[in-house]
CSV table of C-alpha atoms and ligand atoms in Angstrom, one decimal:
chain,number,residue,atom,x,y,z
J,1,MET,CA,100.2,0.0,68.3
J,2,THR,CA,98.9,2.2,65.6
J,3,MET,CA,101.2,5.0,66.6
J,4,GLU,CA,104.1,2.7,66.4
J,5,LEU,CA,103.1,1.5,62.9
J,6,ASP,CA,102.6,5.1,61.8
J,7,GLU,CA,106.2,5.8,62.8
J,8,GLN,CA,107.5,2.7,61.1
J,9,ALA,CA,105.6,3.6,57.9
J,10,ARG,CA,107.0,7.1,57.9
J,11,ALA,CA,110.5,5.7,58.5
J,12,ILE,CA,110.2,3.4,55.5
J,13,LEU,CA,109.4,6.4,53.3
J,14,ARG,CA,112.4,8.2,54.7
J,15,LEU,CA,114.6,5.2,54.2
J,16,ASN,CA,113.6,4.8,50.6
J,17,ASP,CA,113.8,8.5,49.9
J,18,MET,CA,116.7,9.2,47.5
J,19,GLY,CA,116.1,13.0,47.6
J,20,GLY,CA,113.4,14.0,45.2
J,21,TYR,CA,112.2,10.5,44.4
J,22,THR,CA,111.5,7.4,46.4
J,23,LEU,CA,112.5,3.8,45.6
J,24,PRO,CA,109.9,1.1,45.9
J,25,THR,CA,112.5,-0.8,48.1
J,26,HIS,CA,116.3,-0.9,48.3
J,27,GLY,CA,118.0,-3.7,46.4
J,28,LEU,CA,115.2,-5.3,44.4
J,29,TYR,CA,113.9,-2.0,42.8
J,30,PRO,CA,116.6,0.7,42.9
J,31,TYR,CA,114.9,3.3,40.7
J,32,GLN,CA,111.8,5.5,40.5
J,33,TRP,CA,108.8,3.5,39.4
J,34,ASN,CA,105.8,5.4,38.1
J,35,TRP,CA,102.8,4.3,40.1
J,36,ASP,CA,104.9,3.4,43.2
J,37,SER,CA,106.0,7.1,43.1
J,38,ALA,CA,102.4,8.4,43.0
J,39,PHE,CA,101.6,6.2,46.1
J,40,ALA,CA,104.8,7.5,47.7
J,41,ALA,CA,103.7,11.1,47.1
J,42,TRP,CA,100.4,10.5,48.8
J,43,GLY,CA,102.1,8.8,51.7
J,44,PHE,CA,104.4,11.8,52.2
J,45,ALA,CA,101.5,14.1,51.9
J,46,THR,CA,100.2,12.8,55.2
J,47,PHE,CA,103.2,14.2,57.1
J,48,ASP,CA,105.5,16.2,54.7
J,49,PRO,CA,103.5,17.9,51.9
J,50,ASP,CA,106.5,19.7,50.5
J,51,ARG,CA,108.3,16.4,49.9
J,52,ALA,CA,105.1,15.0,48.4
J,53,TRP,CA,104.9,17.7,45.8
J,54,THR,CA,108.5,17.2,44.9
J,55,GLU,CA,107.9,13.5,44.3
J,56,MET,CA,105.2,14.3,41.8
J,57,GLU,CA,107.4,16.9,40.1
J,58,THR,CA,110.3,14.5,39.8
J,59,LEU,CA,108.0,11.9,38.3
J,60,MET,CA,106.6,14.3,35.7
J,61,SER,CA,110.1,15.6,34.9
J,62,GLY,CA,110.7,12.3,33.1
J,63,GLN,CA,107.8,12.9,30.7
J,64,TRP,CA,108.6,12.3,27.0
J,65,GLU,CA,108.1,14.9,24.4
J,66,ASP,CA,105.0,13.0,23.2
J,67,GLY,CA,103.4,13.0,26.6
J,68,MET,CA,104.3,9.5,27.9
J,69,VAL,CA,105.4,9.2,31.4
J,70,PRO,CA,107.7,6.1,31.6
J,71,HIS,CA,107.3,3.2,34.0
J,72,ILE,CA,110.8,3.5,35.3
J,73,LEU,CA,113.1,6.6,35.6
J,74,PHE,CA,116.7,5.5,35.9
J,75,HIS,CA,118.1,8.5,37.8
J,76,ARG,CA,121.4,6.9,38.8
J,77,PRO,CA,122.8,3.6,37.3
J,78,ASP,CA,122.5,0.6,39.6
J,79,ALA,CA,123.9,-2.8,38.7
J,80,GLY,CA,121.4,-4.5,41.0
J,81,TYR,CA,118.5,-4.3,38.5
J,82,PHE,CA,118.0,-5.8,35.1
J,83,PRO,CA,117.0,-4.6,32.5
J,84,GLY,CA,118.6,-1.2,33.1
J,85,PRO,CA,118.8,2.0,31.0
J,86,ASP,CA,121.3,0.6,28.5
J,87,VAL,CA,118.8,-2.2,27.6
J,88,TRP,CA,115.7,0.0,27.5
J,89,GLN,CA,117.1,3.0,25.6
J,90,GLY,CA,114.1,5.2,26.3
J,91,ARG,CA,114.0,8.5,24.5
J,92,GLY,CA,113.0,10.9,27.3
J,93,PRO,CA,114.8,13.7,29.1
J,94,ILE,CA,115.9,11.2,31.8
J,95,PRO,CA,117.1,7.7,31.0
J,96,SER,CA,113.9,5.6,31.2
J,97,SER,CA,112.0,2.5,30.1
J,98,GLY,CA,109.9,2.7,27.0
J,99,ILE,CA,106.5,1.9,28.3
J,100,SER,CA,104.1,3.5,30.9
J,101,GLN,CA,102.3,2.2,33.9
J,102,PRO,CA,98.8,2.6,35.5
J,103,PRO,CA,98.1,6.4,35.6
J,104,VAL,CA,97.2,6.9,39.2
J,105,ALA,CA,99.2,10.1,39.6
J,106,ALA,CA,96.3,12.6,38.9
J,107,SER,CA,94.1,10.8,41.4
J,108,PHE,CA,96.8,11.0,44.1
J,109,MET,CA,97.4,14.6,43.2
J,110,ALA,CA,93.7,15.3,44.0
J,111,LYS,CA,94.2,13.6,47.4
J,112,MET,CA,97.3,15.7,48.0
J,113,LEU,CA,95.4,18.8,47.3
J,114,ASP,CA,92.8,17.8,49.8
J,115,LEU,CA,95.5,17.2,52.4
J,116,ASP,CA,97.4,20.4,51.5
J,117,PRO,CA,95.4,23.1,49.7
J,118,SER,CA,98.4,25.4,49.9
J,119,GLY,CA,100.0,23.2,47.2
J,120,GLU,CA,97.6,24.5,44.6
J,121,PRO,CA,100.2,26.4,42.6
J,122,ARG,CA,102.3,23.3,42.2
J,123,ALA,CA,99.3,21.2,41.4
J,124,ARG,CA,98.3,23.7,38.6
J,125,ALA,CA,101.8,23.4,37.1
J,126,LEU,CA,101.5,19.6,37.1
J,127,TRP,CA,97.9,19.6,35.8
J,128,SER,CA,98.7,20.3,32.1
J,129,LYS,CA,101.5,17.7,32.2
J,130,LEU,CA,99.1,15.1,33.5
J,131,LYS,CA,96.6,16.0,30.8
J,132,LYS,CA,99.2,15.6,28.2
J,133,TRP,CA,100.0,12.1,29.6
J,134,HIS,CA,96.3,11.2,29.6
J,135,ALA,CA,96.0,12.4,26.0
J,136,TRP,CA,98.9,10.1,25.1
J,137,PHE,CA,97.0,7.1,26.4
J,138,MET,CA,93.9,8.2,24.4
J,139,GLU,CA,95.9,8.5,21.3
J,140,TRP,CA,98.1,5.4,21.4
J,141,ARG,CA,96.6,2.8,23.7
J,142,LEU,CA,92.9,2.4,23.0
J,143,ASP,CA,91.0,-0.6,21.6
J,144,LYS,CA,87.3,0.0,21.4
J,145,GLY,CA,87.7,2.6,24.1
J,146,ALA,CA,89.5,0.2,26.6
J,147,VAL,CA,93.1,0.9,27.4
J,148,CYS,CA,95.7,-1.6,26.2
J,149,ILE,CA,99.0,-2.6,27.5
J,150,THR,CA,101.9,-3.3,25.1
J,151,HIS,CA,104.0,-5.1,27.7
J,152,PRO,CA,103.0,-7.1,30.9
J,153,TRP,CA,105.1,-4.6,32.9
J,154,GLU,CA,102.9,-1.8,31.7
J,155,ALA,CA,99.9,-3.1,33.6
J,156,GLY,CA,101.9,-3.2,36.8
J,157,ARG,CA,100.7,-6.8,37.2
J,158,ASP,CA,103.7,-8.4,35.6
J,159,ASN,CA,103.0,-12.1,35.5
J,160,ALA,CA,99.2,-12.1,36.0
J,161,PRO,CA,97.5,-15.1,34.3
J,162,ASP,CA,95.7,-12.5,32.1
J,163,TRP,CA,98.7,-12.4,29.8
J,164,ASP,CA,99.4,-16.1,29.5
J,165,VAL,CA,97.7,-16.7,26.1
J,166,ALA,CA,99.2,-13.6,24.5
J,167,MET,CA,102.7,-14.5,26.0
J,168,MET,CA,102.5,-18.0,24.4
J,169,ALA,CA,102.1,-16.4,21.0
J,170,ILE,CA,105.5,-14.5,21.3
J,171,ASP,CA,108.5,-16.1,19.7
J,172,ALA,CA,111.4,-15.3,22.1
J,173,SER,CA,113.8,-18.0,20.8
J,174,ASP,CA,116.4,-15.3,19.7
J,175,VAL,CA,116.3,-13.2,22.8
J,176,GLY,CA,119.9,-14.1,23.7
J,177,GLU,CA,121.8,-14.5,26.9
J,178,TYR,CA,121.1,-12.3,29.9
J,179,THR,CA,121.4,-12.4,33.7
J,180,ARG,CA,118.5,-11.7,35.9
J,181,ARG,CA,119.0,-9.7,39.1
J,182,ASP,CA,115.6,-10.0,40.7
J,183,THR,CA,116.1,-13.7,41.6
J,184,SER,CA,119.3,-12.8,43.6
J,185,HIS,CA,117.2,-10.5,45.8
J,186,VAL,CA,114.1,-12.6,46.2
J,187,ASP,CA,113.3,-16.3,46.2
J,188,PRO,CA,112.8,-17.4,42.5
J,189,ALA,CA,109.7,-19.3,43.5
J,190,MET,CA,108.0,-15.9,44.2
J,191,ARG,CA,109.1,-14.4,40.9
J,192,PRO,CA,108.0,-14.6,37.3
J,193,THR,CA,109.5,-17.5,35.4
J,194,LYS,CA,112.2,-17.6,32.7
J,195,PHE,CA,109.5,-18.2,30.1
J,196,ASP,CA,108.0,-14.8,31.2
J,197,TYR,CA,111.4,-13.0,31.4
J,198,ASP,CA,112.4,-14.1,27.9
J,199,ARG,CA,109.2,-12.5,26.6
J,200,TYR,CA,109.5,-9.4,28.7
J,201,LEU,CA,112.9,-8.9,27.2
J,202,LYS,CA,111.9,-9.8,23.7
J,203,LEU,CA,109.2,-7.1,23.8
J,204,VAL,CA,111.8,-4.6,25.0
J,205,GLN,CA,114.1,-5.5,22.1
J,206,ILE,CA,111.2,-5.0,19.7
J,207,GLY,CA,110.5,-1.6,21.2
J,208,VAL,CA,114.2,-0.6,20.9
J,209,SER,CA,114.4,-1.8,17.3
J,210,VAL,CA,112.0,1.0,16.3
J,211,GLY,CA,113.2,3.6,18.8
J,212,TRP,CA,110.0,3.3,20.8
J,213,ASP,CA,108.0,4.7,17.9
J,214,HIS,CA,104.4,4.1,19.0
J,215,GLU,CA,103.0,4.2,15.5
J,216,LYS,CA,105.4,1.5,14.3
J,217,LEU,CA,104.8,-0.5,17.5
J,218,ARG,CA,101.1,-0.5,16.9
J,219,GLU,CA,101.8,-2.4,13.8
J,220,ILE,CA,104.6,-4.8,14.8
J,221,ASN,CA,104.2,-5.3,18.6
J,222,PRO,CA,103.1,-8.9,19.1
J,223,PHE,CA,101.5,-8.1,22.5
J,224,ARG,CA,98.5,-5.8,22.8
J,225,VAL,CA,95.9,-6.6,25.5
J,226,ALA,CA,93.1,-4.4,26.7
J,227,ASP,CA,93.4,-4.3,30.5
J,228,PRO,CA,90.9,-3.6,33.3
J,229,THR,CA,93.6,-2.1,35.5
J,230,MET,CA,94.7,0.4,32.9
J,231,THR,CA,91.1,1.2,31.8
J,232,PHE,CA,89.7,1.7,35.3
J,233,THR,CA,92.7,3.7,36.7
J,234,LEU,CA,92.7,6.0,33.6
J,235,LEU,CA,88.9,6.5,33.8
J,236,ARG,CA,89.2,7.4,37.5
J,237,ALA,CA,92.2,9.7,36.8
J,238,GLN,CA,90.4,11.5,34.0
J,239,ARG,CA,87.5,12.2,36.5
J,240,ASP,CA,89.9,13.6,39.0
J,241,LEU,CA,91.8,15.6,36.4
J,242,LEU,CA,88.5,17.1,35.2
J,243,ALA,CA,87.4,18.1,38.7
J,244,MET,CA,90.8,19.7,39.4
J,245,GLY,CA,90.7,21.4,35.9
J,246,ARG,CA,87.3,23.0,36.8
J,247,ARG,CA,88.7,24.3,40.0
J,248,PHE,CA,91.7,25.8,38.2
J,249,GLY,CA,89.5,27.4,35.5
J,250,GLU,CA,90.8,25.2,32.7
J,251,ASP,CA,88.9,24.0,29.6
J,252,VAL,CA,87.9,20.5,30.4
J,253,SER,CA,85.6,19.7,27.4
J,254,GLU,CA,88.1,17.3,25.9
J,255,ILE,CA,88.5,15.4,29.2
J,256,SER,CA,84.7,14.9,29.3
J,257,GLU,CA,84.8,13.3,25.9
J,258,TRP,CA,87.6,11.0,27.1
J,259,ILE,CA,85.5,9.9,30.0
J,260,THR,CA,82.7,8.9,27.7
J,261,THR,CA,85.0,7.0,25.5
J,262,LEU,CA,86.5,5.1,28.5
J,263,GLU,CA,83.1,4.3,29.9
J,264,ILE,CA,82.2,2.7,26.6
J,265,GLY,CA,85.6,0.9,26.6
J,266,ALA,CA,85.1,-0.4,30.2
J,267,GLU,CA,81.9,-2.0,29.1
J,268,THR,CA,83.7,-3.9,26.4
J,269,LEU,CA,85.7,-5.6,29.1
J,270,TRP,CA,82.7,-7.1,30.8
J,271,ASN,CA,82.8,-10.8,30.3
J,272,PRO,CA,79.3,-12.2,31.0
J,273,GLU,CA,80.5,-15.8,31.2
J,274,LEU,CA,83.0,-15.0,33.8
J,275,GLY,CA,80.7,-12.6,35.7
J,276,ALA,CA,83.7,-10.2,35.9
J,277,TYR,CA,85.6,-7.5,34.0
J,278,ASP,CA,88.2,-9.4,32.0
J,279,SER,CA,91.3,-8.6,29.9
J,280,ARG,CA,90.8,-8.9,26.2
J,281,ASP,CA,93.4,-9.6,23.6
J,282,ALA,CA,93.2,-6.7,21.2
J,283,LEU,CA,95.0,-8.7,18.4
J,284,THR,CA,92.6,-11.7,18.5
J,285,GLY,CA,89.6,-10.1,20.1
J,286,MET,CA,89.4,-13.0,22.6
J,287,PHE,CA,88.7,-12.6,26.3
J,288,ASN,CA,91.3,-14.2,28.6
J,289,ASN,CA,88.7,-15.6,31.1
J,290,VAL,CA,90.8,-14.7,34.1
J,291,ARG,CA,89.1,-13.6,37.3
J,292,SER,CA,91.4,-11.2,39.1
J,293,ASN,CA,91.3,-8.3,41.5
J,294,ALA,CA,91.4,-5.9,38.6
J,295,SER,CA,87.7,-6.5,37.9
J,296,ALA,CA,86.9,-5.0,41.3
J,297,LEU,CA,88.5,-1.7,40.3
J,298,CYS,CA,85.2,-0.8,38.6
J,299,TRP,CA,84.0,1.0,41.7
J,300,TYR,CA,87.2,3.0,41.9
J,301,ALA,CA,86.5,4.0,38.3
J,302,GLY,CA,83.1,5.3,39.4
J,303,ILE,CA,81.1,2.4,37.9
J,304,ASN,CA,78.8,1.0,40.6
J,305,ASP,CA,78.1,-2.3,38.8
J,306,PRO,CA,75.8,-4.8,40.6
J,307,ARG,CA,76.8,-7.4,38.0
J,308,ALA,CA,80.3,-7.4,39.5
J,309,VAL,CA,79.2,-8.0,43.1
J,310,PRO,CA,78.7,-11.8,43.2
J,311,ALA,CA,82.0,-12.9,41.8
J,312,THR,CA,83.9,-10.3,43.8
J,313,LYS,CA,82.2,-11.6,47.0
J,314,ARG,CA,83.2,-15.1,46.1
J,315,MET,CA,86.8,-14.0,45.7
J,316,LEU,CA,86.7,-12.3,49.1
J,317,ASP,CA,85.3,-15.4,50.8
J,318,ALA,CA,87.8,-17.7,49.1
J,319,ALA,CA,90.8,-16.3,51.0
J,320,GLU,CA,91.6,-15.5,54.6
J,321,TYR,CA,93.0,-12.1,53.6
J,322,ALA,CA,91.1,-10.3,50.8
J,323,ILE,CA,91.5,-9.6,47.9
J,324,ALA,CA,93.7,-12.1,46.1
J,325,SER,CA,95.2,-11.0,42.9
J,326,PHE,CA,93.9,-14.2,41.2
J,327,ASP,CA,90.8,-16.2,42.0
J,328,PRO,CA,91.9,-18.6,44.8
J,329,GLU,CA,89.4,-21.2,43.3
J,330,ALA,CA,90.9,-21.0,39.8
J,331,GLU,CA,93.3,-23.6,38.4
J,332,GLY,CA,96.8,-22.3,38.5
J,333,PHE,CA,96.3,-20.1,41.7
J,334,GLU,CA,99.8,-19.7,43.4
J,335,PRO,CA,99.6,-17.9,46.7
J,336,LEU,CA,103.2,-16.7,46.7
J,337,ARG,CA,104.0,-16.1,43.0
J,338,TYR,CA,103.7,-12.4,42.5
J,339,TRP,CA,100.5,-11.5,40.5
J,340,ARG,CA,99.2,-15.1,40.3
J,341,GLY,CA,97.5,-15.2,43.8
J,342,PRO,CA,99.1,-13.0,46.5
J,343,VAL,CA,97.2,-10.1,48.1
J,344,TRP,CA,98.6,-6.6,47.4
J,345,PRO,CA,97.9,-3.7,49.7
J,346,ILE,CA,98.0,-1.2,46.8
J,347,MET,CA,95.3,-3.0,44.9
J,348,ASN,CA,93.4,-3.3,48.2
J,349,TYR,CA,93.4,0.4,48.6
J,350,LEU,CA,92.3,1.1,45.1
J,351,VAL,CA,89.5,-1.5,45.2
J,352,GLY,CA,88.5,-0.8,48.8
J,353,SER,CA,88.4,3.0,48.6
J,354,GLY,CA,86.4,2.7,45.4
J,355,MET,CA,83.9,0.5,47.1
J,356,GLU,CA,83.7,2.9,50.1
J,357,GLU,CA,82.9,5.8,47.7
J,358,GLN,CA,80.2,3.7,45.8
J,359,GLY,CA,78.5,2.5,49.0
J,360,GLN,CA,79.7,-1.1,48.9
J,361,ILE,CA,80.4,-0.8,52.5
J,362,GLU,CA,80.5,-4.4,53.6
J,363,MET,CA,83.0,-5.5,51.0
J,364,ALA,CA,85.1,-2.3,51.6
J,365,ALA,CA,85.2,-2.8,55.3
J,366,ARG,CA,86.4,-6.4,54.9
J,367,ILE,CA,89.2,-5.4,52.5
J,368,ARG,CA,90.3,-2.5,54.7
J,369,GLN,CA,90.4,-4.6,57.9
J,370,ASP,CA,92.3,-7.4,56.2
J,371,THR,CA,94.8,-4.9,54.8
J,372,ALA,CA,95.4,-3.4,58.3
J,373,ARG,CA,95.7,-6.9,59.8
J,374,LEU,CA,98.3,-8.0,57.3
J,375,MET,CA,100.5,-5.0,58.2
J,376,GLU,CA,99.9,-5.3,61.9
J,377,LEU,CA,100.9,-8.9,61.9
J,378,ASN,CA,103.6,-9.0,59.3
J,379,GLY,CA,104.9,-5.5,58.6
J,380,PHE,CA,105.2,-3.6,55.3
J,381,ALA,CA,105.9,-6.2,52.7
J,382,GLU,CA,105.5,-5.9,48.9
J,383,TYR,CA,102.7,-8.4,49.1
J,384,TYR,CA,101.3,-11.3,51.2
J,385,ASP,CA,100.0,-14.9,50.9
J,386,PRO,CA,96.2,-14.5,51.0
J,387,ASN,CA,95.7,-17.6,53.1
J,388,GLU,CA,98.6,-17.5,55.6
J,389,GLY,CA,99.3,-13.8,55.6
J,390,THR,CA,103.0,-14.6,55.0
J,391,PRO,CA,104.9,-11.4,54.0
J,392,ALA,CA,106.6,-11.9,50.6
J,393,GLY,CA,108.7,-10.2,47.9
J,394,GLY,CA,110.6,-7.2,48.9
J,395,GLY,CA,110.5,-5.8,52.5
J,396,SER,CA,110.2,-2.2,53.8
J,397,PHE,CA,108.1,-1.4,50.8
J,398,THR,CA,107.2,2.2,50.1
J,399,TRP,CA,103.7,1.9,48.6
J,400,THR,CA,102.6,-0.5,51.3
J,401,ALA,CA,103.7,2.0,54.0
J,402,ALA,CA,101.8,4.7,52.0
J,403,VAL,CA,98.6,2.7,52.1
J,404,TRP,CA,98.9,2.3,55.8
J,405,LEU,CA,99.4,6.1,56.3
J,406,GLY,CA,96.8,7.2,53.8
J,407,TRP,CA,94.1,4.6,54.4
J,408,ALA,CA,94.5,1.3,56.2
J,409,GLY,CA,96.0,2.6,59.5
C,1,LIG,C1,109.5,-4.7,37.5
C,1,LIG,C2,108.0,-1.7,41.6
C,1,LIG,C3,107.3,-2.6,40.5
C,1,LIG,C4,105.8,-2.3,40.5
C,1,LIG,C5,105.0,-3.3,39.6
C,1,LIG,C6,105.4,-4.7,40.1
C,1,LIG,C7,106.9,-4.9,39.9
C,1,LIG,C8,108.6,-5.4,38.4
C,1,LIG,O1,107.6,-3.9,40.8
C,1,LIG,O2,107.4,-4.7,38.6
C,1,LIG,O3,110.6,-5.2,37.3
C,1,LIG,O4,109.2,-3.7,36.9
C,1,LIG,O5,104.7,-5.7,39.4
C,1,LIG,O6,103.6,-3.1,39.7
C,1,LIG,O7,105.5,-1.0,40.0
C,1,LIG,O8,107.4,-1.9,42.8
């Protein structure tokens, strides 16, 4: 059984391999996405290290002059996805979007180096690029030390309830006509709504209007939310970058300072009333009061926080398959609508492996077993219904296959 699934997972990576970069899935997502690609590299590292390093190199080849690594690289135009390069008008060396995504690449590079120590020269060459990207976050995205997103797509959790209040404050009445493509690939009931898409596009238009000038955007962008996903993944990535830097004989003093700043920032996301880490609107200072799986990334970030245990356990117990993206007991929970309830293997890996490292063995085992069970029963889907296990979203999904190869299988 396991052998067979290993083969299927490898076949998915090959199927989605465009030669140098990997698509999340054909049809729905026909480009190179940032954090998907880092997962893909790790998946490849389990059976084809050379291809794994190439994936990372292609991702980092899209880095902007200022250090940002975009959330999408549009290597070849594809009419099946909207909004494409003509709408985004990114200003990097490769046509791209104008925002970033959770910076998990350094952490996966550390894993790749463990799996393939002979890749060290390639890792060394990538290290300074990753550092420049991390520096970009520290310069442009902090609020009280926590990392902000400037667009819901930047968090990788597109329509999470975390952003609802901030989204309501955006006036998108002049966004104009456009045709969505996502809803022609996947059931619209599983996708973000038109209300969301209008605002996703409005934010892109605002970015384009100032040529993605981060300084100007800091003043005019109507959306700026400090996010646990971003804060915890960057904190973890800084730790991994620091450890690799030491090994390579690099000066890591600045990275140590960044870690301290981010630890302080992470604490500002603790919402005592919720008993969880929460997103916080940087423009209003208000917590969003949303219990999501992002809170449980604290362990992955190296923060072994006993305060976070009770609510996390309750979330695990509230679903058949842990861990739901949004609290199954909360009002507005939707088991099939993207980031408003479904369980995502990639988040399970980040949360579960962090728990393993920090000695939260019971919760970790539960998450890992559930992740494996979902794939054994229902294949390598984008995400699943946390109660029924129904596979949903795109099929033959790259990062789900990578999680099987690297961890769950
Ligand atoms: C979009 C590719 C991406 C992921 C995100 C996920 C979704 C939609 O798909 O984004 O149009 O960018 O939310 O995390 O990287 O799998």
